[in-house]
Structure formats: C-alpha cells, structure tokens
Coordinates of C-alpha atoms and ligand atoms in Angstrom, one line a residue:
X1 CA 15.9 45.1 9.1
X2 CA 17.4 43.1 11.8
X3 CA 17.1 39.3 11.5
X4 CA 15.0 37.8 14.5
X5 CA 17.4 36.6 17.1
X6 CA 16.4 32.9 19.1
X7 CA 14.6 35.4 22.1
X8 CA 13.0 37.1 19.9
X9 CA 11.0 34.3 18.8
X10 CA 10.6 32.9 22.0
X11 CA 8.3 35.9 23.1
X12 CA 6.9 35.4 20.2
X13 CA 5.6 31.5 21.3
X14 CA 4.8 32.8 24.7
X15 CA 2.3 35.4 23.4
X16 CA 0.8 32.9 20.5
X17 CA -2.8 32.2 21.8
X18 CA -2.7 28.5 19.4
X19 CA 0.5 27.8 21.6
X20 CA -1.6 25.4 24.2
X21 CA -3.3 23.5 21.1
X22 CA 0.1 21.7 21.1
X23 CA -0.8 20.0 23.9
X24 CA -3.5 18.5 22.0
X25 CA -0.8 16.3 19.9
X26 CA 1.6 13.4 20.4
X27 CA 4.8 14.8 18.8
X28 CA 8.3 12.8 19.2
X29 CA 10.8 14.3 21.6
X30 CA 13.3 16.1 20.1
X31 CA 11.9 16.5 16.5
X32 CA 11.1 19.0 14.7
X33 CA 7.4 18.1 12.3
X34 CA 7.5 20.1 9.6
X35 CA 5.6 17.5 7.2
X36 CA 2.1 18.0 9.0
X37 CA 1.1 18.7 5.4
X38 CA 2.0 15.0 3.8
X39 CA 0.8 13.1 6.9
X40 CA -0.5 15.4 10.1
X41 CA 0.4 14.0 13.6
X42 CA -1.7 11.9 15.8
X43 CA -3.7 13.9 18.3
X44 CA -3.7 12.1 22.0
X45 CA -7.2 11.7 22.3
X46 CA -6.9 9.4 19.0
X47 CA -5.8 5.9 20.9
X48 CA -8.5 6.0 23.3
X49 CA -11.0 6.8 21.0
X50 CA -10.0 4.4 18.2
X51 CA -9.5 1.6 21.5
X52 CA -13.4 2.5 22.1
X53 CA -14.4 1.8 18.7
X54 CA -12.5 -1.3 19.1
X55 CA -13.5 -3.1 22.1
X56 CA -17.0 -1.8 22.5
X57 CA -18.5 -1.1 19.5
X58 CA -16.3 -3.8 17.5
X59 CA -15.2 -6.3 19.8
X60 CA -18.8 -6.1 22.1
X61 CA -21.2 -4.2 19.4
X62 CA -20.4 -6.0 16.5
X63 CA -22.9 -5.8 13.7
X64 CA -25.4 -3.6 15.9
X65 CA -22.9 -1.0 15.8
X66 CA -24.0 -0.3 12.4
X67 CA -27.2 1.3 14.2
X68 CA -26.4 1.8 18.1
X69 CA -22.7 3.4 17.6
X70 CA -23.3 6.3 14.4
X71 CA -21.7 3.8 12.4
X72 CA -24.2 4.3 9.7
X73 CA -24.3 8.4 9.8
X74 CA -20.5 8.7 10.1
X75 CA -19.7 9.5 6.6
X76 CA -22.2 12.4 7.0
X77 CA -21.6 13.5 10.8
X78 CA -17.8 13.8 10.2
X79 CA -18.5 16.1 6.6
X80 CA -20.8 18.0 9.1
X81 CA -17.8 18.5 11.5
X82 CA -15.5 19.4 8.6
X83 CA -18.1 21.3 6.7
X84 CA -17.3 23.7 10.4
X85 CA -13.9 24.4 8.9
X86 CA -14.6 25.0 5.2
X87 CA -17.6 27.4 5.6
X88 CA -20.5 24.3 4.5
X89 CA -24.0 24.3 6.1
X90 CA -24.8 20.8 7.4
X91 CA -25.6 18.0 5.1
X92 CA -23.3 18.8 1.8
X93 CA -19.7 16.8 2.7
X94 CA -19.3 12.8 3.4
X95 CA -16.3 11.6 4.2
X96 CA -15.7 8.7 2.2
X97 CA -12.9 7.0 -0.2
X98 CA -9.7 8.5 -1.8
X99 CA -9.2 12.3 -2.7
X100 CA -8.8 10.4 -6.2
X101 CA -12.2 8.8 -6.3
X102 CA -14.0 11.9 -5.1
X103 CA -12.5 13.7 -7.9
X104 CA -13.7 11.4 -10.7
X105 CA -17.1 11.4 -8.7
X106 CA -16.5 15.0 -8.6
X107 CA -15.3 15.8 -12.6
X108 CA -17.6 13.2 -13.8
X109 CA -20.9 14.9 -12.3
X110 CA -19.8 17.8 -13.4
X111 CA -19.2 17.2 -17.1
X112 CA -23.0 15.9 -16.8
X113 CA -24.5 18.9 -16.0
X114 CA -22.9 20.7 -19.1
X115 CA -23.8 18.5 -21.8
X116 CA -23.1 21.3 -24.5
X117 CA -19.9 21.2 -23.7
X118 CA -17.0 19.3 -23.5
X119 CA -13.5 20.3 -21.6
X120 CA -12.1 20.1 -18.0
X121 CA -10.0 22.7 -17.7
X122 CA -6.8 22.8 -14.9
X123 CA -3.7 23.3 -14.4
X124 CA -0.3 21.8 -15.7
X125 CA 1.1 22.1 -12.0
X126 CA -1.5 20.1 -10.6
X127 CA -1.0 17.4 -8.2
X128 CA -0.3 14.3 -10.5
X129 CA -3.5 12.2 -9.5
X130 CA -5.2 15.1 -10.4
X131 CA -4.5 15.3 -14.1
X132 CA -4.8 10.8 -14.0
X133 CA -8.2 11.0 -12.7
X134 CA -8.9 13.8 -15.7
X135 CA -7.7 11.2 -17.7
X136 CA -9.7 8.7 -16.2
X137 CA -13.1 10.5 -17.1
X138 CA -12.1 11.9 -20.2
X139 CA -12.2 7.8 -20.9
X140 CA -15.3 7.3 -20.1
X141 CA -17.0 10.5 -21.5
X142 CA -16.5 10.3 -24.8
X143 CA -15.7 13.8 -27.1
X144 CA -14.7 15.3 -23.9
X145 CA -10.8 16.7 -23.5
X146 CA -8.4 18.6 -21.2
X147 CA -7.0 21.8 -21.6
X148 CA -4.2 22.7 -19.3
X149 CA -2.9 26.3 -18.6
X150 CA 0.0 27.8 -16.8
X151 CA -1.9 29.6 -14.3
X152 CA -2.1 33.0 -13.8
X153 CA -5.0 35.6 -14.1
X154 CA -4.4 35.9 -17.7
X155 CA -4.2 32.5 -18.2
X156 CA -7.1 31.4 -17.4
X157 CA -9.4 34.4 -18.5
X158 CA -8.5 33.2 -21.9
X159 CA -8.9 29.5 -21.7
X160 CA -12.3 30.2 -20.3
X161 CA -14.4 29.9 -23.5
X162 CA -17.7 28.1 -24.2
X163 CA -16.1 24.5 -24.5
X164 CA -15.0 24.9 -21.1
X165 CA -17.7 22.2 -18.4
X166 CA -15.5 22.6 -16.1
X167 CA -12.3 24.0 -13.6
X168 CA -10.3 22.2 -11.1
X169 CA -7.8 23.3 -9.4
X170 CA -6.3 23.1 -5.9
X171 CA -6.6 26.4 -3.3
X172 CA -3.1 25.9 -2.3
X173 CA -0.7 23.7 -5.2
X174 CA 1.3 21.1 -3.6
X175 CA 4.2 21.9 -4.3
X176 CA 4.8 25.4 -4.6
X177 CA 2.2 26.7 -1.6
X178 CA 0.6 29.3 -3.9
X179 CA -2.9 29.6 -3.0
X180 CA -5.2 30.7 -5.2
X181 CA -8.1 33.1 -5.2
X182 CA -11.2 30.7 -4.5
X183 CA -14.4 33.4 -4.5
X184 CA -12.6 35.2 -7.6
X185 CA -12.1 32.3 -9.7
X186 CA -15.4 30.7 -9.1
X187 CA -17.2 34.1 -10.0
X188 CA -14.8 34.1 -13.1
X189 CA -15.4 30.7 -14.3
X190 CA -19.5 30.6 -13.3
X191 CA -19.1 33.9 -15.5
X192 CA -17.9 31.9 -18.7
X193 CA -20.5 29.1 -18.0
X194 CA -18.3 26.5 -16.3
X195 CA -18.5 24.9 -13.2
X196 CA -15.6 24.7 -10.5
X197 CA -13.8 21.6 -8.5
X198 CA -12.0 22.8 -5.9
X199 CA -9.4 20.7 -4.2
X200 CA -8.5 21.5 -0.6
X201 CA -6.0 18.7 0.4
X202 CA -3.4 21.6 1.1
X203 CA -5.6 24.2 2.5
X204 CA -8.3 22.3 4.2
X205 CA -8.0 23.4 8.0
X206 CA -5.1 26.2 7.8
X207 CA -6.8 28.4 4.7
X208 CA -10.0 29.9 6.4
X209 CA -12.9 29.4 3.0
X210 CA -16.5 30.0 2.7
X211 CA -17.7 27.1 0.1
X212 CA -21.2 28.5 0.4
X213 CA -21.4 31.6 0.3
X214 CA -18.6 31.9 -2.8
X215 CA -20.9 29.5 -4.5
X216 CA -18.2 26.6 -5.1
X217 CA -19.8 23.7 -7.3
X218 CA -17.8 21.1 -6.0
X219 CA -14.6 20.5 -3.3
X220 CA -12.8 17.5 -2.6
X221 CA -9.8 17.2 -0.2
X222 CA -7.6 15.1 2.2
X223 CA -8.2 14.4 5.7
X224 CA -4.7 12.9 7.1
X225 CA -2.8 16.6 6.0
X226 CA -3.4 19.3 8.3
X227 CA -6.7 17.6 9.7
X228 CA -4.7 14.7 11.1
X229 CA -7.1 12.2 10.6
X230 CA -4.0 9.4 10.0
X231 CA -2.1 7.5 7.4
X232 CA -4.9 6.9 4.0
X233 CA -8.2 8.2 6.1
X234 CA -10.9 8.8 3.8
X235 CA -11.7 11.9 2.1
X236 CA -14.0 14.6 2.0
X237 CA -16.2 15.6 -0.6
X238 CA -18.2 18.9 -0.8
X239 CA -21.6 19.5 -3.4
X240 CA -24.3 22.2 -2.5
X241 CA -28.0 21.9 -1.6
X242 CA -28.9 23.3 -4.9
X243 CA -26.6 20.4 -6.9
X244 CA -28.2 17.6 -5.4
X245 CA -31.4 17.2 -7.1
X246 CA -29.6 17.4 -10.8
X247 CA -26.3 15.6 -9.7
X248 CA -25.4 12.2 -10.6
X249 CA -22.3 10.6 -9.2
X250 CA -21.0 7.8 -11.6
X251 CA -19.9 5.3 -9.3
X252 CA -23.8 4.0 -8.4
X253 CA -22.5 1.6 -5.1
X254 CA -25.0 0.7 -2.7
X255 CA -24.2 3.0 -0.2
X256 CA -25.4 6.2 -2.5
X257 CA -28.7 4.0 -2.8
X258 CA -32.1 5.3 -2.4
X259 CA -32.7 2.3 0.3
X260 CA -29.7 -0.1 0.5
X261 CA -31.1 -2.4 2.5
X262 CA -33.8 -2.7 0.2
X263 CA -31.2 -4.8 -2.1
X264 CA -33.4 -3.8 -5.3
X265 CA -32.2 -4.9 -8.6
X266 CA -31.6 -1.4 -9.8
X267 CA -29.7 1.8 -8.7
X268 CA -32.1 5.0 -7.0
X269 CA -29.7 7.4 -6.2
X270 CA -30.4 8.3 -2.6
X271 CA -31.2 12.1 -2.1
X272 CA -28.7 14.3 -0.9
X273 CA -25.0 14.2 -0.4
X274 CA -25.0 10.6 0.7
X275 CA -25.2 10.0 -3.3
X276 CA -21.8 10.4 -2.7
X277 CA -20.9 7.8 -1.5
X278 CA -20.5 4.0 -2.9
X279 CA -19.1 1.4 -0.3
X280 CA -19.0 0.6 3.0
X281 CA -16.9 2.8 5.4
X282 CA -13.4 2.1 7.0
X283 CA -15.2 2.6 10.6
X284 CA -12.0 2.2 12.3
X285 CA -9.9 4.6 10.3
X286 CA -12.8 7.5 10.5
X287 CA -13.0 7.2 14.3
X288 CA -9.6 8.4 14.4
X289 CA -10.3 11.0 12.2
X290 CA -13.3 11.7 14.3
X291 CA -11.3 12.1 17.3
X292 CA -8.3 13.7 15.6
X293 CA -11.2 16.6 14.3
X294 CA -11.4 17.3 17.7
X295 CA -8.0 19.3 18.0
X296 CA -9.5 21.9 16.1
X297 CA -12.0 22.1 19.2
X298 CA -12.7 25.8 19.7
X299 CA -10.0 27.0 18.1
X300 CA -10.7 30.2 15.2
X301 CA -8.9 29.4 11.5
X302 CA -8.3 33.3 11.3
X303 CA -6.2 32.9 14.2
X304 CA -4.6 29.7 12.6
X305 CA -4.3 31.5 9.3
X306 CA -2.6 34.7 11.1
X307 CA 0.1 32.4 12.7
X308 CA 1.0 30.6 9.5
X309 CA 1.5 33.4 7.7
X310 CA 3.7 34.6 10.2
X311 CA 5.5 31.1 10.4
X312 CA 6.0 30.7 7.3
X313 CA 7.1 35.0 6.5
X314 CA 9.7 33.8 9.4
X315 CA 11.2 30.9 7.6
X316 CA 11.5 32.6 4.1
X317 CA 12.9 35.5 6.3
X318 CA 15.4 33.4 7.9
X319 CA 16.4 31.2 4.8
X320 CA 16.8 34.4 2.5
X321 CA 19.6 35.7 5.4
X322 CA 21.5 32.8 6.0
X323 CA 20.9 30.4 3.4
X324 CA 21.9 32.4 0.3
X325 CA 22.6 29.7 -2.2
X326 CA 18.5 28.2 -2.2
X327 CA 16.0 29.6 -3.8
X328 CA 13.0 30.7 -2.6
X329 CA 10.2 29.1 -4.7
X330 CA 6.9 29.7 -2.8
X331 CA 5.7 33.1 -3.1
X332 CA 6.9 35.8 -0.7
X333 CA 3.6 37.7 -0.3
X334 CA 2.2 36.0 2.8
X335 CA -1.6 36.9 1.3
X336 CA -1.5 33.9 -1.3
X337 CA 0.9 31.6 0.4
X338 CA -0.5 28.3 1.9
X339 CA 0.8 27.1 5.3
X340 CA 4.2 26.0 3.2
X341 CA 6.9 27.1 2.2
X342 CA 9.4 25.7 -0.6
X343 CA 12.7 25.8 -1.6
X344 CA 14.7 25.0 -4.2
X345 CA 18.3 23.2 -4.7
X346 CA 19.6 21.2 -7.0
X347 CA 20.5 18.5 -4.4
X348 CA 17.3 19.4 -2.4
X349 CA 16.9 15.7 -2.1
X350 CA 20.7 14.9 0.3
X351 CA 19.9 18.4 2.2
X352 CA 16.1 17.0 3.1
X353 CA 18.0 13.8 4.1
X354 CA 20.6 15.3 6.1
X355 CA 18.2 17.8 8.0
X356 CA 15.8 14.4 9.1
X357 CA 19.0 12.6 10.4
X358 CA 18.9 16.2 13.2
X359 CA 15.2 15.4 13.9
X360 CA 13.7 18.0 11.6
X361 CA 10.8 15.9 9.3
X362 CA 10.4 18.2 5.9
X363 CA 10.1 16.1 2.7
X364 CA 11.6 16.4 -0.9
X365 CA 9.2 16.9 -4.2
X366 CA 11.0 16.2 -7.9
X367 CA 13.3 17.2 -9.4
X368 CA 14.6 20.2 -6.9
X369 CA 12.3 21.4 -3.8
X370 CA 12.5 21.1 -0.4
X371 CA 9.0 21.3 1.1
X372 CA 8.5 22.5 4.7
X373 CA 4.7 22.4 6.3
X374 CA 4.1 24.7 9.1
X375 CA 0.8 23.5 11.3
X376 CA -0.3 26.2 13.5
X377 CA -1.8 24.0 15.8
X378 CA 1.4 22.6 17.0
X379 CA 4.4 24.3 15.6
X380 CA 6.1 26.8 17.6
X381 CA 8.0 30.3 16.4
X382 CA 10.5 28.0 18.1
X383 CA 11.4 25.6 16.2
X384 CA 10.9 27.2 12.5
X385 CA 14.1 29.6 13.9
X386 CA 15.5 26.1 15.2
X387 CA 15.3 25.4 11.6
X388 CA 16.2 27.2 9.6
X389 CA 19.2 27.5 11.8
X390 CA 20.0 23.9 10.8
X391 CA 19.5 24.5 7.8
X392 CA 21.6 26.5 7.6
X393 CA 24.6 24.8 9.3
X394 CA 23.4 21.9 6.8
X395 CA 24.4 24.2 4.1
X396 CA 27.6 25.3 5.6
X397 CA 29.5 22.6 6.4
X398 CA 28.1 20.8 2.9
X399 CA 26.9 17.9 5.7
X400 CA 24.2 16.6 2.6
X401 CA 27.2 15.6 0.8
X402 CA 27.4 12.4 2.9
X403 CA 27.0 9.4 1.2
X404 CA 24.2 8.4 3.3
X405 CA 21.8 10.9 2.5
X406 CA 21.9 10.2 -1.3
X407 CA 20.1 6.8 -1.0
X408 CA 16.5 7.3 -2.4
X409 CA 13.5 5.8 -0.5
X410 CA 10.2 4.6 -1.9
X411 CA 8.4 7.5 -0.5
X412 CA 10.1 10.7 -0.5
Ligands
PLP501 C1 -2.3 14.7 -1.1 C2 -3.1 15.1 -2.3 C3 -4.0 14.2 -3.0 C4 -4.1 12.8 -2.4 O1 -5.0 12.0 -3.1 P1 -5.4 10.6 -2.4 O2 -6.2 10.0 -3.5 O3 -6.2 10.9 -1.2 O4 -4.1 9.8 -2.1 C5 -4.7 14.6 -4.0 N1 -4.6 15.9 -4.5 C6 -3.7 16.8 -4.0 C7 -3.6 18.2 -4.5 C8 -3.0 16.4 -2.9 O5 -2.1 17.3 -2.3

C-alpha cells in the first residue's frame, strides 16, 4: 500500500467538514498540539466570557450573582450541556470538584447499595488516582477489598463473582488508548450483580456513548482534556434518575443539602443529582468551561469520532513506515482505539523532549511511552503527517541524544 504523501493529506483537510471548528481555538503559531488529551486548548470565546464573569457579575454583581448570574444552577446547567455529549437526559451530571473526589463519591455510593457484598473490582492499568481513591474507600468501608485484573474479556468474566459491588474502569486507559466496550461490560457486570463506574476523562467528547440507554450506574470524568474547560476545572459526575432516590454520597457538604440555606444542624441530602455535590463552586474556573463547551456547538461526535480514527490510523500508519525502531503500543484496530495513540521507546522520554523543542507538544508516560492526543476539533490531517515526519527525522539523526532533552521536569 503506498504510504500517504504531504498532498495527499492536504486534500484530505480540505474535504474534513470539522476543519472550520479550528477556528474556534487559540492555538500557538507554529506548533503542533498533540497533548489536547492532558490539558485541551483555550477556545477564543473563553477570555471574553471569563472577563464577563469578572467585571459584571464579580466586580459589579458580587454576592447577587449567586442568584441573578446562574451562579447557583451552574454545577447543574453545565452537566446538562455535557450530559449533550455523553448521551444523559437532563438533570443526572454536576460539574463539581476533582475527577478524584467524584470517584470516592462515586465508589463509595456504590459499595452502599450492595451491602452483601464486598469488592471493587478494576483494573491493574488504571490511572494511578484511580486505584488511591479505591484505597481511600476500602478505608473507610470496613471488610471491603480490591481485586484487580489484567483486562481482557476473559478476565473479567471470571473475576465477576458474587463478592463483586462494584466495576470501575476507564472507556479509554490513559495510557495505552484502548477503549473498552462500555454497553457490553455494563450488561456483563449488571449480569453478575455488580454495579459499574465508568470513567470518561479520556473519552469524554471524542468517544460518542449513550450512559442511559446502556444503563451505566455511575460515570465520572475530566473536563480540561478534550472538553477544554482549562488547567484543574472541575469535574463531571454522572448517576441515573433511577439511583437518586437510594443513593448516598459520603461527602454530606452543604451544597448536596436538602435546603442549605436553611443552615440546619443536620445533613438532608437534597434530591437529585445536586446530592452530588459538597462545596461551593470555583465560578470563575466553570465559566470558562462554560464557554469552552461551546466549541462543541453544533458539531456531531460521529463525525468527530470518524476523524479520529482516521487521525490516529494515519499516525500508526506513518510511524510503522518510517519509524521502525518504536513500537506501536496502542491497539491497531481503529474500532477500540481512543483519540490516542502511543508508542513505545526505551528513551521515549529525550525523543518527547526533542520533538517539543520543533513545536510539536506530545507528552511522555513512565517508564517508556510516548503519548500523542489527536483532537478532531482542531487538529488537521496536516500536521499528524507533519509529525510523524519529525518524528521521524528525530529518530534519524538520534537528535534526542542531546544532553538537553534528558533533564526531567516536574510534570512530564
Ligand atoms: C486525567 C485523569 C484523571 C484526573 O483526575 P483529577 O482528580 O481530575 O486530577 C483521573 N482519571 C483518569 C483516568 C485520568 O485520565
């Protein structure tokens, strides 16, 4: 099969209905983003929606901005918005806190509606804060335990026993960009008696998902990867109508009260998915999200998922012709790939390095992948032949062995 030439791709971004979404976002000159996975881009209605938020309803509003500006109802009018994306009727996600802290609310309600039994089930390739907030609940739920299982089909079928609460595992891993079969799984586990977690943070607005009608107990996920919402925005997290009456949420702030402003001495949960949350609401960090949402504006995520898969099919294609010594360690089958794709080399770490230093942003993940996230929203055919063509050259003239390109940073 002949290996796509520069031109080829370029008909390819002039016949890509997503191509004018690019518009939408502030992207450097002369870099290449492929780390829209780890911390999207800011879209360009975001400054003059966060300066709104600033001068009127802060600066001018001030406290009555509570009440006059949606203050109070964004936690629930942004999960609305994102609910849009994840196939969730209105009124079952709140944006609120860390993907961590909505998995312990997450875990922990779960465990509780399955008092005869006593695991949490996942997988040994989660996302480190995954397995530590496991650990965090197994703490305060004594008898409970973990069971973690190299996943495959197999894998879990047999893990599945009567023990088993509950399952969490992420659509799309983190590292690797397998994504996993979310309706098939949830049938399989509600089939052994266990409920499911989902978490979304690398599928959430590039994996097109239907939380309602495949029945999933519980989701959680990021709002600063692919959504954009900026650096630390808050979380989203996903329960069903038919939860909320028997759900309990363990961290009982005010905000998940009945009537906060009552101030009673003791916690009413409040009814529906604002149980979910517990404090007040970083206002200014969620009207950039709520802004940012807005790049997804008429736009279809089967046409977003058909251009990543193509993206990404391009850059394994690509890398396996020219750059023969990496490996290739996300799956080749564009059907249960994410919107990523890795790759793996022993110095993966100097070659990330060296390929930021050209202006092309993909980030490094212990011990040996180089991770690469390919937004459909804003990145061209372009630049994933641009590249891997660097990449490439990277490769050739062993550029990574530079000193400079072996000093670690904080955050890789
Ligand atoms: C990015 C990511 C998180 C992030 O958690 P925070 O508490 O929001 O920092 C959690 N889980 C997975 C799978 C992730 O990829």
């Amino acid at each position: 099969m002949k290996i796509p030439s520069r031109s080829d791709v370029e008909a390819l971004d002039r016949s890509d209905p997503l191509a004018p979404m690019r518009g939408r976002f502030h992207l450097p000159e002369g870099m290449i983003y492929l780390d829209g996975n780890s911390l999207g881009p800011m879209a360009r209605s975001v400054p003059a929606a966060m300066d709104t938020t600033l001068r009127e309803e802060w600066a001018t509003g001030l406290i009555s901005s509570w009440n006059n500006a949606g203050w109070w109802d964004l936690a629930i009018t942004l999960g609305d918005r994102i609910g849009q994306l994840l196939g969730a009727q209105s009124g079952q996600i709140v944006v609120s806190d860390s993907t961590s802290v909505n998995l312990y609310k997450a875990l922990h309600a779960a465990l509780a509606l399955r008092p005869d039994r006593n695991v949490i089930l996942s997988e040994a390739e989660s996302f480190p804060t995954d397995l530590y907030m496991i650990e965090g609940v197994l703490q305060a739920c004594p008898g409970s335990e973990c069971r973690l299982v190299d996943f495959s089909e197999p894998g879990l079928n047999d893990a599945l026993d009567d023990q088993v609460a509950v399952v969490l595992l992420s659509n799309v891993n983190y590292r690797s960009g397998a994504l996993l079969d979310m309706q098939a799984i949830t049938r399989k586990a509600h089939e052994a008696g266990a409920l499911v977690v989902w978490d979304l943070c690398h599928s959430a607005g590039v994996i097109p998902m239907e939380l309602d009608a495949w029945d999933v107990d519980f989701a959680v996920g990021c709002t600063y990867k692919y959504l954009n919402g900026g650096p630390g925005s808050p979380s989203f997290i996903y329960a069903p109508k038919r939860l909320h009456d028997t759900i309990k949420q363990p961290l009982s702030g005010w905000w998940g009260h009945a009537a906060p402003f009552a101030f009673e001495t003791g916690y009413r949960a409040a009814s529906g998915v604002r149980a979910f949350l517990c404090g007040s609401q970083p206002i200014l960090s969620m009207a950039a999200l709520a802004a940012a949402l807005g790049a997804y504006d008429g736009v279809e995520l089967a046409d977003i998922r058909t251009k990543s898969q193509e993206l990404t099919g391009l850059f394994i294609e690509l890398v396996a012709a020219n750059c023969p010594s990496l490996g290739i360690a996300s799956p080749c089958d564009g059907q249960v790939r994410g919107s990523q794709v890795a790759l793996a080399h022993e110095n993966g770490y100097a070659i990330i390095q060296a390929m930021i230093a050209r202006g092309i942003v993909g980030d490094f993940r212990a011990p040996d992948i180089l991770r690469f996230g390919f937004a459909p929203l804003y990145i061209r055919y372009v630049d994933v032949w641009d590249a891997a063509d660097q990449l490439a050259d990277i490769l050739n003239t062993h550029e990574w062995r530079e000193p400079r390109f072996q000093v670690r940073s904080e955050v890789t």
